Amino acid sequence: MTLSPEIEAQILRYYHAERWRIGTIATQLHVHRDSVARVLAQAGLPALEPVRRPSAIDPYLPFILETLTQFPRLRASRVYDMVKGRGYPGRPDHFRHLIARHRPRPKAEAYLRLRTLPGEQMQVDWGHFGHLEIGRARRPLMAFVAVLSWSRQIFLRFYLGAYMENFLRGHVGALTAWGGCPRVALYDNLKSAVLERQGSVIRFHPTLLALASHYRFDPRPVAVARGNEKGRVERAVRFIRDAFFAGRRFTDVDDLNAQADAWVSGPAGERRCPEDEALTVHEAFDQERTRLLTLPGNAFPTDEVKAVCAGKTPYVRFDLNDYSIPHTCVARTLTVAARLDQVRILDGQTVVATHRRSYDRRQQIEVPEHIATLVAHKHQASAHRGTDHLVQAVPTSRELLTQAVDRGEPLGRTVRALTELLEAYGVAELTAAIADALWRGVPHPNAVRLALEKRRQAKAEPPPLAVPLPEHLKRRDVPVRPHKLDDYDQLMEGTPDDE
């Protein structure tokens, strides 16, 4: 800290005239003892060395210094075990304090300023900006940041997750906004760019290589633990965090991106360009734009494509949610092609369903026609099953059902009513009652029920009691229609006599 001339004069007076110690002077004047020692040293007094008392660690210092020189990152607990075995009597907590004083400090490293030409390089990185609560889902808010190294023009786009597809969308958005592509793209060793690295041997992500081939730029990763090599984008992320995101209010990601676009084209572009203080970032970018590579006619595809298996229900699971499909597509493998706002489900090359994308979790996103069609299909199938069972048991019921449908009666209700009468009265009684209803020209279940009651009263029988039976017993009582054996007779006629 800087001391006033009055304070410095008091320090010298207390030290020379009053013979006060440095600590007493520092306490009296409310300054640090190092400031007092500095004032005395500037006045020509020799630096006061602290009185060093003998310590139990002194006999072991040569061994400790040699060990720490060879292994600078060796833990104090391990060094303590080594000197303890050599007779050190002290305790481990005080030993850690002593080791911290003698551990060699890393040397400060000097860096060269890296300069680039206009249109030569862009630097790309992700920035983490907390999480967003969307319904029951908690999703990370990630910022894709790309910076042109010469003009410092920023491209900023927020996404819900640092997925590879969002990484590609960020590149396409940046190059489209800039109207061109630089020749080199600089990355750190994130998984979206580098899958594996052994020294100087690098295995790039194949999708990133396809993107680089499409736009004709050269992807280059920086050295491991060398963030200074892409310091422009590192500072841009910090600049965005402090100058844009701090205290920012927004309703959703789209609103946040709209505000980010306004900020990039406004305050972020009006700052001075470090490469040329006479220019703003916007003016420098206007000069650099002409040096960028021309973009191809078509954009690189960025849809998230995933194969999904549809089960027995008309839904497929994608990104924590279920999306409906037509019931004719169940029990097969389909393909999901997702954009930021839309989810398409394909069967081969045919789009079978299109939905609005949801970023919630455990939601069922449905097209009403899919469910309504399945319900109608189920009802129709149930009616057909009941009709087949009734007609097989009582063949004459087919004519009554045909006439009832012609009169506008609901088929399902008629079949259910006749099936209940079949279970209560039996095949013979129901056959006779249906014949009576057809003879009187009233094809309705009530007419059949009336005929059954008349026949029961004429026989003086008690009302029938409904006895619920399991399905396998009901199927056992269904009469089997005999087949004609004429085909077998013809086969026998064609058989030659025994020789």
Coordinates of C-alpha atoms in Angstrom, one line a residue:
M1 CA 0.0 0.0 0.0
T2 CA 1.1 3.6 -0.6
L3 CA 1.8 5.6 2.6
S4 CA 1.5 9.3 3.0
P5 CA 4.6 11.4 3.8
E6 CA 3.2 12.1 7.3
I7 CA 2.9 8.3 8.1
E8 CA 6.4 7.7 6.8
A9 CA 7.8 10.6 9.0
Q10 CA 6.1 9.1 12.0
I11 CA 7.5 5.6 11.3
L12 CA 11.1 7.1 11.1
R13 CA 10.6 9.1 14.3
Y14 CA 9.2 6.2 16.3
Y15 CA 12.0 3.9 15.2
H16 CA 15.0 6.3 15.7
A17 CA 13.8 8.5 18.5
E18 CA 11.5 6.3 20.5
R19 CA 13.3 3.0 19.7
W20 CA 10.1 1.2 19.0
R21 CA 10.1 -2.2 17.3
I22 CA 8.6 -2.7 13.8
G23 CA 5.6 -4.6 15.2
T24 CA 4.8 -1.9 17.7
I25 CA 5.0 0.8 15.0
A26 CA 2.7 -1.2 12.7
T27 CA 0.1 -1.7 15.5
Q28 CA 0.2 2.0 16.5
L29 CA -0.2 3.4 13.0
H30 CA -2.6 0.6 11.8
V31 CA -0.4 -0.4 8.9
H32 CA 1.2 -3.7 7.9
R33 CA 4.6 -4.5 9.3
D34 CA 6.0 -5.1 5.8
S35 CA 5.1 -1.5 4.9
V36 CA 7.0 -0.3 8.0
A37 CA 10.0 -2.4 7.0
R38 CA 9.9 -1.0 3.5
V39 CA 9.9 2.6 4.7
L40 CA 12.9 1.8 6.9
A41 CA 14.7 0.1 4.1
Q42 CA 14.1 3.1 1.8
A43 CA 15.6 5.3 4.5
G44 CA 18.9 3.4 4.2
L45 CA 18.6 1.0 7.1
P46 CA 19.6 -2.6 6.5
A47 CA 16.8 -5.1 6.2
L48 CA 16.0 -6.8 9.5
E49 CA 16.2 -10.5 9.4
P50 CA 14.0 -12.4 11.7
V51 CA 15.7 -14.2 14.5
R52 CA 15.7 -17.9 13.6
R53 CA 15.5 -20.3 16.4
P54 CA 16.9 -23.8 16.2
S55 CA 14.3 -26.3 15.0
A56 CA 14.0 -30.1 15.2
I57 CA 13.7 -30.2 11.4
D58 CA 17.2 -28.7 10.8
P59 CA 19.1 -32.0 10.6
Y60 CA 16.6 -33.3 8.0
L61 CA 16.5 -30.2 5.8
P62 CA 19.1 -31.4 3.3
F63 CA 17.2 -34.6 2.7
I64 CA 13.8 -32.7 2.5
L65 CA 15.1 -30.1 0.0
E66 CA 16.7 -32.8 -2.2
T67 CA 13.5 -34.8 -2.2
L68 CA 11.3 -31.8 -3.0
T69 CA 13.6 -30.7 -5.8
Q70 CA 13.3 -34.2 -7.4
F71 CA 9.5 -34.5 -6.6
P72 CA 8.1 -30.9 -6.3
R73 CA 4.4 -32.2 -6.0
L74 CA 5.1 -34.8 -3.3
R75 CA 2.6 -34.5 -0.5
A76 CA 3.7 -33.3 2.9
S77 CA 2.2 -36.4 4.5
R78 CA 4.4 -38.6 2.4
V79 CA 7.5 -36.5 3.2
Y80 CA 6.6 -36.7 6.9
D81 CA 6.5 -40.5 6.7
M82 CA 9.9 -40.5 5.1
V83 CA 11.6 -38.3 7.7
K84 CA 9.7 -39.9 10.6
G85 CA 11.4 -43.2 9.6
R86 CA 14.7 -41.4 9.8
G87 CA 14.0 -40.2 13.4
Y88 CA 12.1 -36.9 13.1
P89 CA 10.3 -36.4 16.5
G90 CA 7.9 -33.6 15.5
R91 CA 4.1 -33.8 14.9
P92 CA 2.6 -33.9 11.4
D93 CA 0.5 -30.7 11.6
H94 CA 3.6 -28.5 12.4
F95 CA 5.6 -30.4 9.8
R96 CA 3.1 -29.3 7.1
H97 CA 3.7 -25.7 8.0
L98 CA 7.5 -26.1 7.7
I99 CA 7.2 -28.0 4.4
A100 CA 5.1 -25.2 3.0
R101 CA 8.0 -22.7 3.7
H102 CA 10.6 -24.9 2.0
R103 CA 8.7 -26.3 -0.9
P104 CA 10.1 -24.9 -4.2
R105 CA 7.8 -22.4 -5.9
P106 CA 7.2 -22.7 -9.7
K107 CA 8.8 -20.1 -11.8
A108 CA 6.7 -17.5 -13.4
E109 CA 6.3 -18.2 -17.2
A110 CA 6.5 -15.4 -19.8
Y111 CA 4.2 -15.6 -22.9
L112 CA 4.6 -14.2 -26.3
R113 CA 1.7 -12.2 -27.8
L114 CA 0.0 -14.3 -30.5
R115 CA -1.0 -12.3 -33.5
T116 CA -3.1 -13.4 -36.5
L117 CA -4.0 -12.1 -39.9
P118 CA -7.5 -11.0 -40.9
G119 CA -9.6 -13.9 -41.8
E120 CA -7.1 -16.5 -40.6
Q121 CA -8.4 -17.9 -37.3
M122 CA -11.4 -18.3 -35.1
Q123 CA -11.4 -19.6 -31.5
V124 CA -14.3 -21.7 -30.2
D125 CA -15.3 -22.8 -26.7
W126 CA -18.3 -23.6 -24.4
G127 CA -19.2 -21.6 -21.4
H128 CA -21.3 -22.9 -18.5
F129 CA -24.0 -20.5 -17.2
G130 CA -25.8 -22.5 -14.6
H131 CA -29.0 -24.5 -15.0
L132 CA -32.6 -23.9 -16.1
E133 CA -35.7 -25.5 -14.4
I134 CA -38.1 -26.5 -17.2
G135 CA -41.1 -28.3 -15.6
R136 CA -39.6 -31.4 -13.9
A137 CA -36.4 -31.2 -15.9
R138 CA -33.1 -29.5 -14.8
R139 CA -31.1 -28.7 -17.9
P140 CA -27.6 -27.1 -18.2
L141 CA -27.5 -23.6 -19.8
M142 CA -24.4 -23.7 -22.1
A143 CA -23.1 -20.8 -24.2
F144 CA -21.5 -21.5 -27.6
V145 CA -18.9 -18.7 -28.1
A146 CA -16.9 -18.2 -31.3
V147 CA -14.5 -15.3 -31.7
L148 CA -12.6 -14.1 -34.8
S149 CA -9.1 -13.7 -33.6
W150 CA -8.2 -10.5 -35.5
S151 CA -11.3 -8.3 -35.2
R152 CA -12.6 -9.9 -31.9
Q153 CA -16.1 -10.2 -33.4
I154 CA -18.1 -12.5 -31.1
F155 CA -20.8 -15.0 -31.9
L156 CA -22.9 -16.0 -28.9
R157 CA -25.7 -18.6 -28.8
F158 CA -27.2 -20.3 -25.7
Y159 CA -28.3 -24.0 -25.8
L160 CA -29.7 -26.5 -23.3
G161 CA -26.7 -28.8 -23.2
A162 CA -23.3 -29.1 -24.8
Y163 CA -24.4 -31.9 -27.2
M164 CA -22.6 -32.5 -30.4
E165 CA -25.6 -31.4 -32.4
N166 CA -25.6 -28.1 -30.6
F167 CA -21.9 -27.8 -31.2
L168 CA -22.6 -28.1 -34.9
R169 CA -25.5 -25.7 -34.8
G170 CA -23.2 -23.1 -33.1
H171 CA -20.7 -23.4 -35.9
V172 CA -23.3 -23.1 -38.7
G173 CA -24.9 -20.1 -36.9
A174 CA -21.5 -18.4 -36.5
L175 CA -20.4 -18.8 -40.1
T176 CA -23.9 -17.8 -41.3
A177 CA -23.9 -14.7 -39.2
W178 CA -20.4 -13.7 -40.3
G179 CA -21.1 -14.5 -44.0
G180 CA -17.9 -16.5 -44.4
C181 CA -15.5 -18.9 -42.8
P182 CA -11.9 -18.4 -41.4
R183 CA -9.2 -20.8 -42.5
V184 CA -8.4 -22.2 -39.0
A185 CA -10.6 -23.1 -36.0
L186 CA -8.9 -23.4 -32.7
Y187 CA -10.3 -25.7 -29.9
D188 CA -9.3 -27.0 -26.6
N189 CA -9.5 -30.7 -25.9
L190 CA -13.2 -31.0 -25.4
K191 CA -14.9 -34.3 -26.4
S192 CA -16.8 -32.7 -29.3
A193 CA -13.5 -32.0 -31.0
V194 CA -10.9 -34.5 -29.8
L195 CA -11.8 -38.1 -29.0
E196 CA -8.3 -39.3 -28.1
R197 CA -4.9 -37.8 -27.7
Q198 CA -1.5 -39.4 -27.2
G199 CA 1.2 -36.7 -27.2
S200 CA 1.1 -35.1 -30.7
V201 CA -1.1 -37.9 -32.1
I202 CA -4.7 -36.7 -32.2
R203 CA -8.0 -38.5 -33.1
F204 CA -10.6 -35.9 -34.1
H205 CA -14.3 -36.4 -33.8
P206 CA -15.4 -37.7 -37.2
T207 CA -18.5 -35.4 -37.3
L208 CA -16.2 -32.4 -36.7
L209 CA -14.0 -33.5 -39.5
A210 CA -17.1 -33.7 -41.8
L211 CA -18.1 -30.2 -40.7
A212 CA -14.6 -28.9 -41.4
S213 CA -14.6 -30.6 -44.8
H214 CA -17.9 -29.1 -45.7
Y215 CA -16.8 -25.5 -44.9
R216 CA -13.1 -26.1 -45.8
F217 CA -11.4 -24.9 -42.5
D218 CA -8.6 -26.6 -40.6
P219 CA -9.5 -27.7 -37.0
R220 CA -6.6 -27.4 -34.6
P221 CA -6.6 -28.2 -30.9
V222 CA -4.3 -26.4 -28.4
A223 CA -1.8 -28.2 -26.3
V224 CA -3.0 -29.8 -23.1
A225 CA -3.4 -27.4 -20.2
R226 CA -2.5 -24.4 -22.5
G227 CA -5.6 -22.3 -22.3
N228 CA -3.5 -19.2 -23.1
E229 CA -3.2 -20.4 -26.7
K230 CA -6.9 -19.6 -27.2
G231 CA -7.0 -16.7 -24.8
R232 CA -9.2 -14.6 -27.0
V233 CA -12.2 -16.8 -26.6
E234 CA -11.4 -17.4 -22.9
R235 CA -11.5 -13.6 -22.3
A236 CA -14.7 -13.4 -24.4
V237 CA -16.4 -15.9 -22.2
R238 CA -15.4 -13.9 -19.1
F239 CA -16.5 -10.7 -20.9
I240 CA -19.9 -12.2 -21.7
R241 CA -20.3 -13.5 -18.1
D242 CA -19.5 -10.0 -16.6
A243 CA -20.9 -7.6 -19.2
F244 CA -23.9 -9.4 -20.5
F245 CA -25.2 -12.3 -18.3
A246 CA -24.7 -10.8 -14.9
G247 CA -28.1 -9.7 -13.6
R248 CA -29.8 -10.6 -16.9
R249 CA -33.5 -11.4 -16.8
F250 CA -35.1 -13.6 -19.5
T251 CA -38.2 -15.8 -20.0
D252 CA -36.7 -18.7 -22.0
V253 CA -33.7 -19.6 -24.1
D254 CA -35.2 -17.9 -27.2
D255 CA -35.6 -14.6 -25.3
L256 CA -32.0 -14.9 -24.0
N257 CA -30.6 -15.5 -27.5
A258 CA -32.6 -12.5 -28.8
Q259 CA -31.0 -10.4 -26.1
A260 CA -27.6 -11.9 -26.9
D261 CA -27.9 -10.9 -30.6
A262 CA -28.8 -7.4 -29.7
W263 CA -25.9 -7.2 -27.3
V264 CA -23.4 -8.5 -29.8
S265 CA -24.5 -6.1 -32.5
G266 CA -24.6 -3.2 -30.0
P267 CA -22.3 -2.8 -26.9
A268 CA -20.0 -5.7 -27.7
G269 CA -19.3 -4.4 -31.2
E270 CA -18.7 -0.8 -30.1
R271 CA -15.6 -1.5 -27.9
R272 CA -12.1 -0.8 -29.2
C273 CA -10.4 -3.4 -31.3
P274 CA -7.1 -4.6 -29.5
E275 CA -5.4 -5.1 -32.9
D276 CA -6.0 -1.5 -34.0
E277 CA -7.1 1.0 -31.3
A278 CA -8.4 3.4 -34.0
L279 CA -11.1 0.9 -35.0
T280 CA -14.1 -0.5 -33.2
V281 CA -14.8 -4.2 -33.3
H282 CA -17.6 -3.6 -35.9
E283 CA -15.3 -1.6 -38.1
A284 CA -12.5 -4.2 -37.9
F285 CA -15.0 -6.9 -38.7
D286 CA -16.1 -5.1 -41.8
Q287 CA -12.5 -5.2 -43.0
E288 CA -12.1 -8.9 -42.0
R289 CA -15.3 -10.0 -43.6
T290 CA -13.8 -9.6 -47.1
R291 CA -10.9 -12.0 -46.1
L292 CA -13.2 -14.9 -45.1
L293 CA -13.7 -18.0 -47.2
T294 CA -17.0 -18.2 -49.2
L295 CA -19.6 -20.4 -47.7
P296 CA -21.0 -23.4 -49.6
G297 CA -24.5 -23.2 -51.1
N298 CA -26.0 -25.6 -48.5
A299 CA -25.7 -25.6 -44.8
F300 CA -24.2 -28.6 -42.9
P301 CA -27.0 -30.8 -41.5
T302 CA -27.4 -30.4 -37.7
D303 CA -30.4 -32.6 -36.9
E304 CA -30.1 -35.0 -34.0
V305 CA -30.7 -38.4 -35.6
K306 CA -31.4 -41.4 -33.4
A307 CA -32.8 -44.9 -33.9
V308 CA -35.6 -45.8 -31.4
C309 CA -37.6 -48.9 -30.8
A310 CA -41.4 -48.6 -30.6
G311 CA -42.9 -51.1 -28.1
K312 CA -46.5 -52.2 -27.8
T313 CA -47.8 -48.7 -27.0
P314 CA -48.0 -46.0 -29.7
Y315 CA -45.1 -44.0 -28.3
V316 CA -41.3 -43.6 -28.8
R317 CA -39.0 -42.4 -26.1
F318 CA -36.6 -39.5 -27.0
D319 CA -34.8 -37.0 -24.7
L320 CA -36.7 -37.9 -21.5
N321 CA -40.2 -37.7 -23.2
D322 CA -42.6 -39.9 -25.0
Y323 CA -43.9 -38.9 -28.5
S324 CA -47.0 -40.5 -30.1
I325 CA -46.9 -42.4 -33.4
P326 CA -49.6 -44.1 -35.5
H327 CA -50.7 -47.5 -34.0
T328 CA -49.7 -49.1 -37.3
C329 CA -46.0 -48.3 -36.5
V330 CA -45.7 -50.2 -33.2
A331 CA -43.2 -53.0 -32.6
R332 CA -40.6 -51.8 -35.1
T333 CA -37.5 -49.6 -35.2
L334 CA -38.1 -46.0 -36.2
T335 CA -35.8 -43.0 -36.6
V336 CA -36.1 -39.7 -34.7
A337 CA -34.8 -36.6 -36.4
A338 CA -34.9 -33.7 -33.9
R339 CA -34.3 -30.0 -34.3
L340 CA -34.3 -27.3 -31.6
D341 CA -38.1 -26.8 -31.9
Q342 CA -39.4 -29.9 -33.7
V343 CA -39.2 -33.7 -33.5
R344 CA -39.9 -35.8 -36.6
I345 CA -40.4 -39.6 -36.5
L346 CA -39.6 -41.5 -39.7
D347 CA -40.2 -45.0 -40.8
G348 CA -37.5 -45.4 -43.4
Q349 CA -37.9 -42.2 -45.6
T350 CA -41.5 -41.6 -44.6
V351 CA -42.4 -39.1 -41.9
V352 CA -45.1 -40.8 -39.8
A353 CA -45.3 -38.1 -37.0
T354 CA -44.2 -34.5 -36.3
H355 CA -44.2 -33.0 -32.8
R356 CA -43.2 -29.8 -31.1
R357 CA -40.1 -30.6 -29.1
S358 CA -40.4 -30.6 -25.3
Y359 CA -37.5 -29.9 -22.9
D360 CA -39.5 -31.1 -19.9
R361 CA -39.2 -34.7 -18.7
R362 CA -41.7 -37.6 -18.5
Q363 CA -44.2 -35.9 -20.7
Q364 CA -46.4 -37.5 -23.3
I365 CA -46.6 -35.4 -26.4
E366 CA -49.5 -36.6 -28.5
V367 CA -51.2 -36.0 -31.8
P368 CA -54.9 -36.4 -31.0
E369 CA -55.5 -38.3 -34.3
H370 CA -53.0 -41.0 -33.3
I371 CA -54.9 -41.8 -30.1
A372 CA -58.4 -41.4 -31.6
T373 CA -57.5 -43.7 -34.5
L374 CA -56.2 -46.4 -32.1
V375 CA -59.4 -46.1 -29.9
A376 CA -61.6 -46.5 -32.9
H377 CA -59.6 -49.4 -34.1
K378 CA -59.9 -51.1 -30.8
H379 CA -63.7 -50.6 -30.6
Q380 CA -64.1 -51.9 -34.1
A381 CA -62.0 -54.9 -33.4
S382 CA -64.0 -55.6 -30.2
A383 CA -67.2 -55.4 -32.1
H384 CA -65.9 -57.8 -34.8
R385 CA -64.8 -60.3 -32.2
G386 CA -68.2 -60.2 -30.5
T387 CA -70.0 -60.6 -33.9
D388 CA -67.9 -63.6 -34.9
H389 CA -68.6 -65.3 -31.6
L390 CA -72.4 -64.7 -31.8
V391 CA -72.7 -65.7 -35.5
Q392 CA -70.7 -68.9 -34.9
A393 CA -73.0 -69.9 -32.0
V394 CA -76.3 -68.8 -33.6
P395 CA -76.1 -68.6 -37.4
T396 CA -79.5 -67.0 -37.7
S397 CA -78.3 -64.0 -35.8
R398 CA -76.4 -62.8 -38.9
E399 CA -79.7 -61.9 -40.6
L400 CA -81.0 -60.0 -37.5
L401 CA -77.7 -58.1 -37.2
T402 CA -77.9 -57.1 -40.9
Q403 CA -81.4 -55.8 -40.6
A404 CA -80.6 -54.0 -37.4
V405 CA -77.7 -52.2 -39.0
D406 CA -79.9 -51.2 -42.0
R407 CA -82.4 -49.6 -39.5
G408 CA -79.6 -47.6 -38.0
E409 CA -79.1 -49.6 -34.8
P410 CA -75.6 -49.5 -33.3
L411 CA -73.9 -52.8 -34.1
G412 CA -71.8 -53.0 -30.9
R413 CA -74.7 -52.5 -28.5
T414 CA -76.9 -55.0 -30.4
V415 CA -74.1 -57.7 -30.3
R416 CA -73.5 -57.2 -26.6
A417 CA -77.3 -57.5 -25.8
L418 CA -77.6 -60.7 -27.9
T419 CA -74.5 -62.1 -26.3
E420 CA -75.9 -61.6 -22.8
L421 CA -79.1 -63.3 -23.9
L422 CA -77.1 -66.2 -25.3
E423 CA -75.3 -66.7 -22.0
A424 CA -78.6 -66.6 -20.1
Y425 CA -80.9 -68.7 -22.2
G426 CA -78.6 -70.9 -24.3
V427 CA -78.3 -71.5 -28.1
A428 CA -81.6 -73.3 -28.7
E429 CA -83.8 -70.7 -27.0
L430 CA -82.0 -67.8 -28.6
T431 CA -82.2 -69.4 -32.1
A432 CA -86.0 -69.7 -31.7
A433 CA -86.4 -66.2 -30.3
I434 CA -84.4 -64.7 -33.2
A435 CA -86.5 -66.6 -35.7
D436 CA -89.7 -65.2 -34.0
A437 CA -88.3 -61.6 -34.1
L438 CA -87.4 -61.9 -37.7
W439 CA -90.9 -63.4 -38.5
R440 CA -92.6 -60.4 -36.9
G441 CA -90.2 -58.0 -38.7
V442 CA -88.7 -56.4 -35.5
P443 CA -84.9 -57.0 -35.7
H444 CA -84.1 -55.6 -32.2
P445 CA -82.7 -57.2 -29.0
N446 CA -85.8 -56.1 -27.1
A447 CA -88.0 -58.2 -29.5
V448 CA -85.7 -61.2 -29.0
R449 CA -85.9 -60.7 -25.2
L450 CA -89.7 -60.5 -25.3
A451 CA -89.9 -63.8 -27.3
L452 CA -87.6 -65.5 -24.8
E453 CA -89.8 -64.4 -21.9
K454 CA -92.9 -65.6 -23.6
R455 CA -91.4 -69.0 -24.2
R456 CA -90.2 -69.2 -20.6
Q457 CA -93.6 -68.3 -19.2
A458 CA -95.3 -70.8 -21.5
K459 CA -93.0 -73.6 -20.1
A460 CA -93.6 -72.2 -16.6
E461 CA -89.8 -72.1 -16.0
P462 CA -88.1 -69.8 -13.5
P463 CA -86.2 -66.8 -14.7
P464 CA -82.6 -67.7 -15.8
L465 CA -79.7 -66.7 -13.6
A466 CA -76.6 -65.3 -15.2
V467 CA -73.6 -67.5 -14.3
P468 CA -70.3 -65.8 -15.2
L469 CA -67.9 -68.3 -16.7
P470 CA -64.3 -67.9 -17.7
E471 CA -63.5 -67.4 -21.4
H472 CA -62.0 -70.8 -22.0
L473 CA -65.2 -72.5 -20.8
K474 CA -67.3 -70.2 -23.0
R475 CA -65.2 -71.2 -26.0
R476 CA -65.6 -74.8 -25.2
D477 CA -69.4 -74.6 -25.5
V478 CA -69.3 -73.0 -28.9
P479 CA -70.6 -75.5 -31.5
V480 CA -68.2 -76.5 -34.2
R481 CA -69.6 -76.3 -37.7
P482 CA -68.9 -79.5 -39.6
H483 CA -67.1 -79.3 -42.9
K484 CA -68.1 -81.1 -46.1
L485 CA -66.2 -84.3 -46.9
D486 CA -66.8 -84.2 -50.7
D487 CA -63.2 -83.3 -51.3
Y488 CA -62.0 -86.4 -49.5
D489 CA -64.5 -88.5 -51.5
Q490 CA -63.1 -87.1 -54.7
L491 CA -59.6 -88.0 -53.6
M492 CA -60.6 -91.5 -52.8
E493 CA -62.2 -91.9 -56.2
G494 CA -58.9 -91.0 -57.9
T495 CA -56.9 -93.6 -55.9
P496 CA -56.0 -96.7 -58.0
D497 CA -57.0 -100.2 -56.8
D498 CA -54.6 -102.3 -54.8
E499 CA -52.4 -104.5 -57.0

